[in-house]
PDB file of C-alpha atoms in Angstrom:
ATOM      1  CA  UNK A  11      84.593  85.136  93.458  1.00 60.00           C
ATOM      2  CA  UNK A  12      85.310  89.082  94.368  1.00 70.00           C
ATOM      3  CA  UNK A  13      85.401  91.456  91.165  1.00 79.00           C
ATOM      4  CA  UNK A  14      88.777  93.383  90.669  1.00 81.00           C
ATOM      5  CA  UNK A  15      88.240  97.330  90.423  1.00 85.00           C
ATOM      6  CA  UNK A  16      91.045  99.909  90.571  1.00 86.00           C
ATOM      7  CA  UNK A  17      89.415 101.476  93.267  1.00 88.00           C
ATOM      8  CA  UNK A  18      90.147  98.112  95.750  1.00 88.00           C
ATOM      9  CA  UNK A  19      93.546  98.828  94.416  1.00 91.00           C
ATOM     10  CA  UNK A  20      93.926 102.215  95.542  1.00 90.00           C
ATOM     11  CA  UNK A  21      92.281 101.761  98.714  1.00 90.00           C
ATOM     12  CA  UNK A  22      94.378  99.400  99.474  1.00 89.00           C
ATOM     13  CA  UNK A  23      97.889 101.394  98.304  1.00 90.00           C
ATOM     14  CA  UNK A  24      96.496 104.109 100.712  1.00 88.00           C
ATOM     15  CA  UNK A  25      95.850 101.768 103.340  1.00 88.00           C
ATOM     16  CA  UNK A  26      99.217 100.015 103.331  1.00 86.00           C
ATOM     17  CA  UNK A  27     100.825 103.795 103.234  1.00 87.00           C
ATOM     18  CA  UNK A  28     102.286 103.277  99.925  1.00 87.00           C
ATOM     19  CA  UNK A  29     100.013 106.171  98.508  1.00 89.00           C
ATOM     20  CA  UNK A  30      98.645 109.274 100.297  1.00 88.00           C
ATOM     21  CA  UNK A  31      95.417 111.267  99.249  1.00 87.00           C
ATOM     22  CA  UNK A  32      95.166 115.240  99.696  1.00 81.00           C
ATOM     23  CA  UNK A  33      91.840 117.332  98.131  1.00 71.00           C
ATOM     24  CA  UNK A  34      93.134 119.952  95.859  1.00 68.00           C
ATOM     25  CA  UNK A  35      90.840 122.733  94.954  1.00 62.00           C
ATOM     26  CA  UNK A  36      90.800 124.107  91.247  1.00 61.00           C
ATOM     27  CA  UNK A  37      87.463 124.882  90.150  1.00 59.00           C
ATOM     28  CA  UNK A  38      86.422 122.239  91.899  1.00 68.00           C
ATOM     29  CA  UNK A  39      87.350 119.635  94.574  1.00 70.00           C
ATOM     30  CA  UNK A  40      89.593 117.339  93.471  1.00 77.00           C
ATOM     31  CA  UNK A  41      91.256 113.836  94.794  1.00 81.00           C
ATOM     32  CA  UNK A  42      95.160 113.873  94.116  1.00 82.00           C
ATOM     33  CA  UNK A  43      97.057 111.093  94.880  1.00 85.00           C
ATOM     34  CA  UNK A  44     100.760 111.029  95.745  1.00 86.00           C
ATOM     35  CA  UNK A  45     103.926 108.955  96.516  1.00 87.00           C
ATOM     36  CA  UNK A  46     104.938 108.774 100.223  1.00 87.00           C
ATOM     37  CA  UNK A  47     108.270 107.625 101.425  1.00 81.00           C
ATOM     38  CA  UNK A  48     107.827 103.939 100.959  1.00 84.00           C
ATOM     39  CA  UNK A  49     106.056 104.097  97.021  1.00 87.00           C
ATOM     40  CA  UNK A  50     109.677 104.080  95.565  1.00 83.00           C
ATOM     41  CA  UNK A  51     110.416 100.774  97.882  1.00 83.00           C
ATOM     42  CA  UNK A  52     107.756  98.961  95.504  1.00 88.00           C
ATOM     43  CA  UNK A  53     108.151 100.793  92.366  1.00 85.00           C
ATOM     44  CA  UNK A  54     105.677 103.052  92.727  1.00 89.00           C
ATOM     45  CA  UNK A  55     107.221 106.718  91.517  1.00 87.00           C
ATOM     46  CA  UNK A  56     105.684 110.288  90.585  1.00 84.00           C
ATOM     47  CA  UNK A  57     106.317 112.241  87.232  1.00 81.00           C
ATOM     48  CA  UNK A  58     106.024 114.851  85.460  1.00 78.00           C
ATOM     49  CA  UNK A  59     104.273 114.903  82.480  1.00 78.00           C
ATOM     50  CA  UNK A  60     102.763 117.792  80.181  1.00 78.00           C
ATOM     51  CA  UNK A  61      99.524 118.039  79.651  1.00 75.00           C
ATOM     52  CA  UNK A  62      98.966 118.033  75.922  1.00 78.00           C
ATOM     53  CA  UNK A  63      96.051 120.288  75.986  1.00 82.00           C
ATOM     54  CA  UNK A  64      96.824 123.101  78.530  1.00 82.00           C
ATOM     55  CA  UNK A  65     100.618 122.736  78.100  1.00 82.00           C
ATOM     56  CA  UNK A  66     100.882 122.765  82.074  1.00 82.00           C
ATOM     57  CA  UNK A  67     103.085 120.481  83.728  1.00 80.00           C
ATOM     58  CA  UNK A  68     101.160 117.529  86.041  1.00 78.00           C
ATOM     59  CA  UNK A  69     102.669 114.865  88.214  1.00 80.00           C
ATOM     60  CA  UNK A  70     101.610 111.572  87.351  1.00 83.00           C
ATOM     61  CA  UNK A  71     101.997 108.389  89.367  1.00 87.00           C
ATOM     62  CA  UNK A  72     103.952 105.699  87.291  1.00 86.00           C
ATOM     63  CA  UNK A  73     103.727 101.918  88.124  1.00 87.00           C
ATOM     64  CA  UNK A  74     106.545 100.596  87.134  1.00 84.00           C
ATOM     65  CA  UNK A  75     107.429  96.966  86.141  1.00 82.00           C
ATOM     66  CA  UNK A  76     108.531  96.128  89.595  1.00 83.00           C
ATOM     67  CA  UNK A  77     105.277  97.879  91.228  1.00 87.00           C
ATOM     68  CA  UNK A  78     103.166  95.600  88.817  1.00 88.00           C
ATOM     69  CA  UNK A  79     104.495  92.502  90.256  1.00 88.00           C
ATOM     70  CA  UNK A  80     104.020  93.623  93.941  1.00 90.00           C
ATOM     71  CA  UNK A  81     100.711  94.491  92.971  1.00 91.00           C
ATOM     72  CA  UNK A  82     100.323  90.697  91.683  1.00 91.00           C
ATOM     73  CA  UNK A  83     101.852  88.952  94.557  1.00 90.00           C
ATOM     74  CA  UNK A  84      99.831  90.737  96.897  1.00 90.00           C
ATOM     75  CA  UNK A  85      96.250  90.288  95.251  1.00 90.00           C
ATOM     76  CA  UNK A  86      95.492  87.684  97.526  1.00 89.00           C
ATOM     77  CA  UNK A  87      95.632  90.807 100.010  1.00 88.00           C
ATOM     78  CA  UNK A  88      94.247  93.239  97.979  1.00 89.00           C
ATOM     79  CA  UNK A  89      91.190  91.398  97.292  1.00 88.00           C
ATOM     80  CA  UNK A  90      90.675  91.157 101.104  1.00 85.00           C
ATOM     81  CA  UNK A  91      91.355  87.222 101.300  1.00 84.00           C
ATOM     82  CA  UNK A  92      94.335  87.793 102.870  1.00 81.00           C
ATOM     83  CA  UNK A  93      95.829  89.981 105.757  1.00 82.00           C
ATOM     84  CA  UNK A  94      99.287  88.874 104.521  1.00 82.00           C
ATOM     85  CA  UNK A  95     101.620  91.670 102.436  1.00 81.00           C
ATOM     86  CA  UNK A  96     104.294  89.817 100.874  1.00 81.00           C
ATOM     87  CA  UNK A  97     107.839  92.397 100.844  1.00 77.00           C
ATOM     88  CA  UNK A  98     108.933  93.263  97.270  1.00 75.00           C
ATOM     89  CA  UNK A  99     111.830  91.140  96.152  1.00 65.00           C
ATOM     90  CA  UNK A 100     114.477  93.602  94.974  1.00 59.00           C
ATOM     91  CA  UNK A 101     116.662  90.360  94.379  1.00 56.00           C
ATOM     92  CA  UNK A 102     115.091  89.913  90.904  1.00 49.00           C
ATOM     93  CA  UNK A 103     117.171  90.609  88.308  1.00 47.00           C
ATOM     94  CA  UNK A 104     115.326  91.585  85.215  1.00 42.00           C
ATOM     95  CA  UNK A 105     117.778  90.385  81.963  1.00 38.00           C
ATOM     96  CA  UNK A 106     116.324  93.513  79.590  1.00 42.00           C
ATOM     97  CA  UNK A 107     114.748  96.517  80.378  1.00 53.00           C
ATOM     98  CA  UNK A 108     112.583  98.541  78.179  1.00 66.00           C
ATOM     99  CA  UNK A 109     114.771 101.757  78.569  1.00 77.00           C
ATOM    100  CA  UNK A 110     118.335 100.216  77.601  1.00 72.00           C
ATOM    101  CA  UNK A 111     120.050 101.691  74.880  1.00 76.00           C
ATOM    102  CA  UNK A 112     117.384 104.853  75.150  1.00 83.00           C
ATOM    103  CA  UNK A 113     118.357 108.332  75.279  1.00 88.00           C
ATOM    104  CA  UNK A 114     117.813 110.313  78.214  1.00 90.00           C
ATOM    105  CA  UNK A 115     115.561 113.080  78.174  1.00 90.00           C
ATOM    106  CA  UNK A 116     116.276 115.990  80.800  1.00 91.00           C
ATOM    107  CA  UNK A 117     112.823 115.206  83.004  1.00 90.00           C
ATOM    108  CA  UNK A 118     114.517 111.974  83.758  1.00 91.00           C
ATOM    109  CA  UNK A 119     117.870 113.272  84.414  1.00 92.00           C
ATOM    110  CA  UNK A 120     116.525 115.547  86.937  1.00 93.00           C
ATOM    111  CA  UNK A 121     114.373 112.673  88.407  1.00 90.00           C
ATOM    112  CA  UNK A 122     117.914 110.810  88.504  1.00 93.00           C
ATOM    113  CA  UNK A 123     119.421 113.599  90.379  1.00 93.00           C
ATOM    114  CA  UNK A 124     116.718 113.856  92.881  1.00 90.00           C
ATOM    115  CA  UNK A 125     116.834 110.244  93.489  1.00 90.00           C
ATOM    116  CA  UNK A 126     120.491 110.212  93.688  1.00 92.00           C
ATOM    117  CA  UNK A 127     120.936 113.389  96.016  1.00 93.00           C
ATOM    118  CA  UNK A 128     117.704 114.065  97.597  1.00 89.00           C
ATOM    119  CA  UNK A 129     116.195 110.858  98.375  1.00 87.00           C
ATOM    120  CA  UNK A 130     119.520 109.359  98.537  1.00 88.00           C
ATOM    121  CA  UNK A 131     118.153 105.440  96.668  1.00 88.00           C
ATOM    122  CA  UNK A 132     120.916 103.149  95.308  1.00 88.00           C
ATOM    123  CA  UNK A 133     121.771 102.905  92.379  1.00 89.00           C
ATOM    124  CA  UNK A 134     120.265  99.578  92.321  1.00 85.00           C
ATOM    125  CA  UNK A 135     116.794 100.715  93.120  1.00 86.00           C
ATOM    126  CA  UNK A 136     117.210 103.791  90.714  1.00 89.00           C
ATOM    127  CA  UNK A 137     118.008 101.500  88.501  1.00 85.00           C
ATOM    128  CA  UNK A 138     114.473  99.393  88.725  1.00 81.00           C
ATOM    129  CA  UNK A 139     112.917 102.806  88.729  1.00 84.00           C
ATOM    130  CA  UNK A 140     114.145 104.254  85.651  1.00 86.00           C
ATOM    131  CA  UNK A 141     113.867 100.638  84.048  1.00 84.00           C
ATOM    132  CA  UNK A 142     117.892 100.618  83.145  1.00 86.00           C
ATOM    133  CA  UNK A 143     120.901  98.740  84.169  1.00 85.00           C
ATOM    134  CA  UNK A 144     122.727  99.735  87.040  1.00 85.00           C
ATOM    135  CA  UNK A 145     125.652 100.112  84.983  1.00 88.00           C
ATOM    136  CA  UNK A 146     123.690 102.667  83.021  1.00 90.00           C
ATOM    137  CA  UNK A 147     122.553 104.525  85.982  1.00 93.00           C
ATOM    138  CA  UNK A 148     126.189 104.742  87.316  1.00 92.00           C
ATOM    139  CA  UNK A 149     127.666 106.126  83.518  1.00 93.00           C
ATOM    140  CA  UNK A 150     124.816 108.676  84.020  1.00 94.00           C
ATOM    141  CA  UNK A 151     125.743 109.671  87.523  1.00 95.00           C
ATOM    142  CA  UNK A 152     129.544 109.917  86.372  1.00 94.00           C
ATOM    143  CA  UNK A 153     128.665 111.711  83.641  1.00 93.00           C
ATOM    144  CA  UNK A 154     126.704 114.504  85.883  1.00 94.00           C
ATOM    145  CA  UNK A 155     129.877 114.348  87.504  1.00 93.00           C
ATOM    146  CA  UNK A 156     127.479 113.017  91.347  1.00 94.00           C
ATOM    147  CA  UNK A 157     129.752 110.096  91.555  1.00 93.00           C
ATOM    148  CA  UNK A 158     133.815 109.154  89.904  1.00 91.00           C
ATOM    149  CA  UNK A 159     134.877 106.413  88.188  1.00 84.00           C
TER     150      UNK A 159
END
């Protein structure tokens, strides 16, 4: 039986071009991961996030629920048992979400917006991104005035 580390994980996220890896020098070298065109596609999406110490703003990668259940249907692959990826099902339709009902703060409404108008997603996949209802995500949009009623 193979052990599980996160590193297996990430290699294999960079492998399957669902992650890419850049050095950024600080004070020293540093690995920084981030999203490529295709994270979004299995829930994989980058935020912002302040650091509590500093008070800078960092990106962070976020797995979101979706992501964690690619990630499981694939461990066969990840592990290295299989060469097989199985394709994300975007057909599952999850009955609650954690951020229904929530207010929204402004870091997500601009993540929203660049979603929406930059990387042009549907509202469907914004939707498993954010972790809301579509019908939440389209309210939203209206109310930004991106979309009409």
């Amino acid at each position: 039986m193979k052990t599980f580390k996160p590193s297996r994980l990430t290699e294999w996220l960079l492998n399957n071009g669902f992650l890419n890896k850049d050095k950024k020098t600080v004070v020293k070298n540093q690995t920084v991961y981030t999203v490529t065109s295709t994270s979004s596609d299995i829930g994989i999406i980058e935020q912002e996030k302040t650091n509590s110490e500093t008070g800078e703003i960092d990106k962070t990668i976020v797995l979101t629920k979706t992501a964690q259940e690619f990630i499981v249907e694939n461990l066969e692959s990840i592990m290295g048992l299989s060469e097989d990826i199985k394709a994300p099902n975007h057909d599952i339709v999850y009955p609650t979400s954690d951020m229904v009902g929530q207010r929204w703060t402004e870091e997500e409404q601009q993540r929203l917006i660049c979603e929406f108008v930059n990387e042009k997603l549907t509202i469907e996949q914004i939707a498993r991104l954010h972790q809301r209802k579509s019908g939440g995500i389209k309210s939203r949009l209206i109310k930004l005035e991106l979309i009409e009623k």
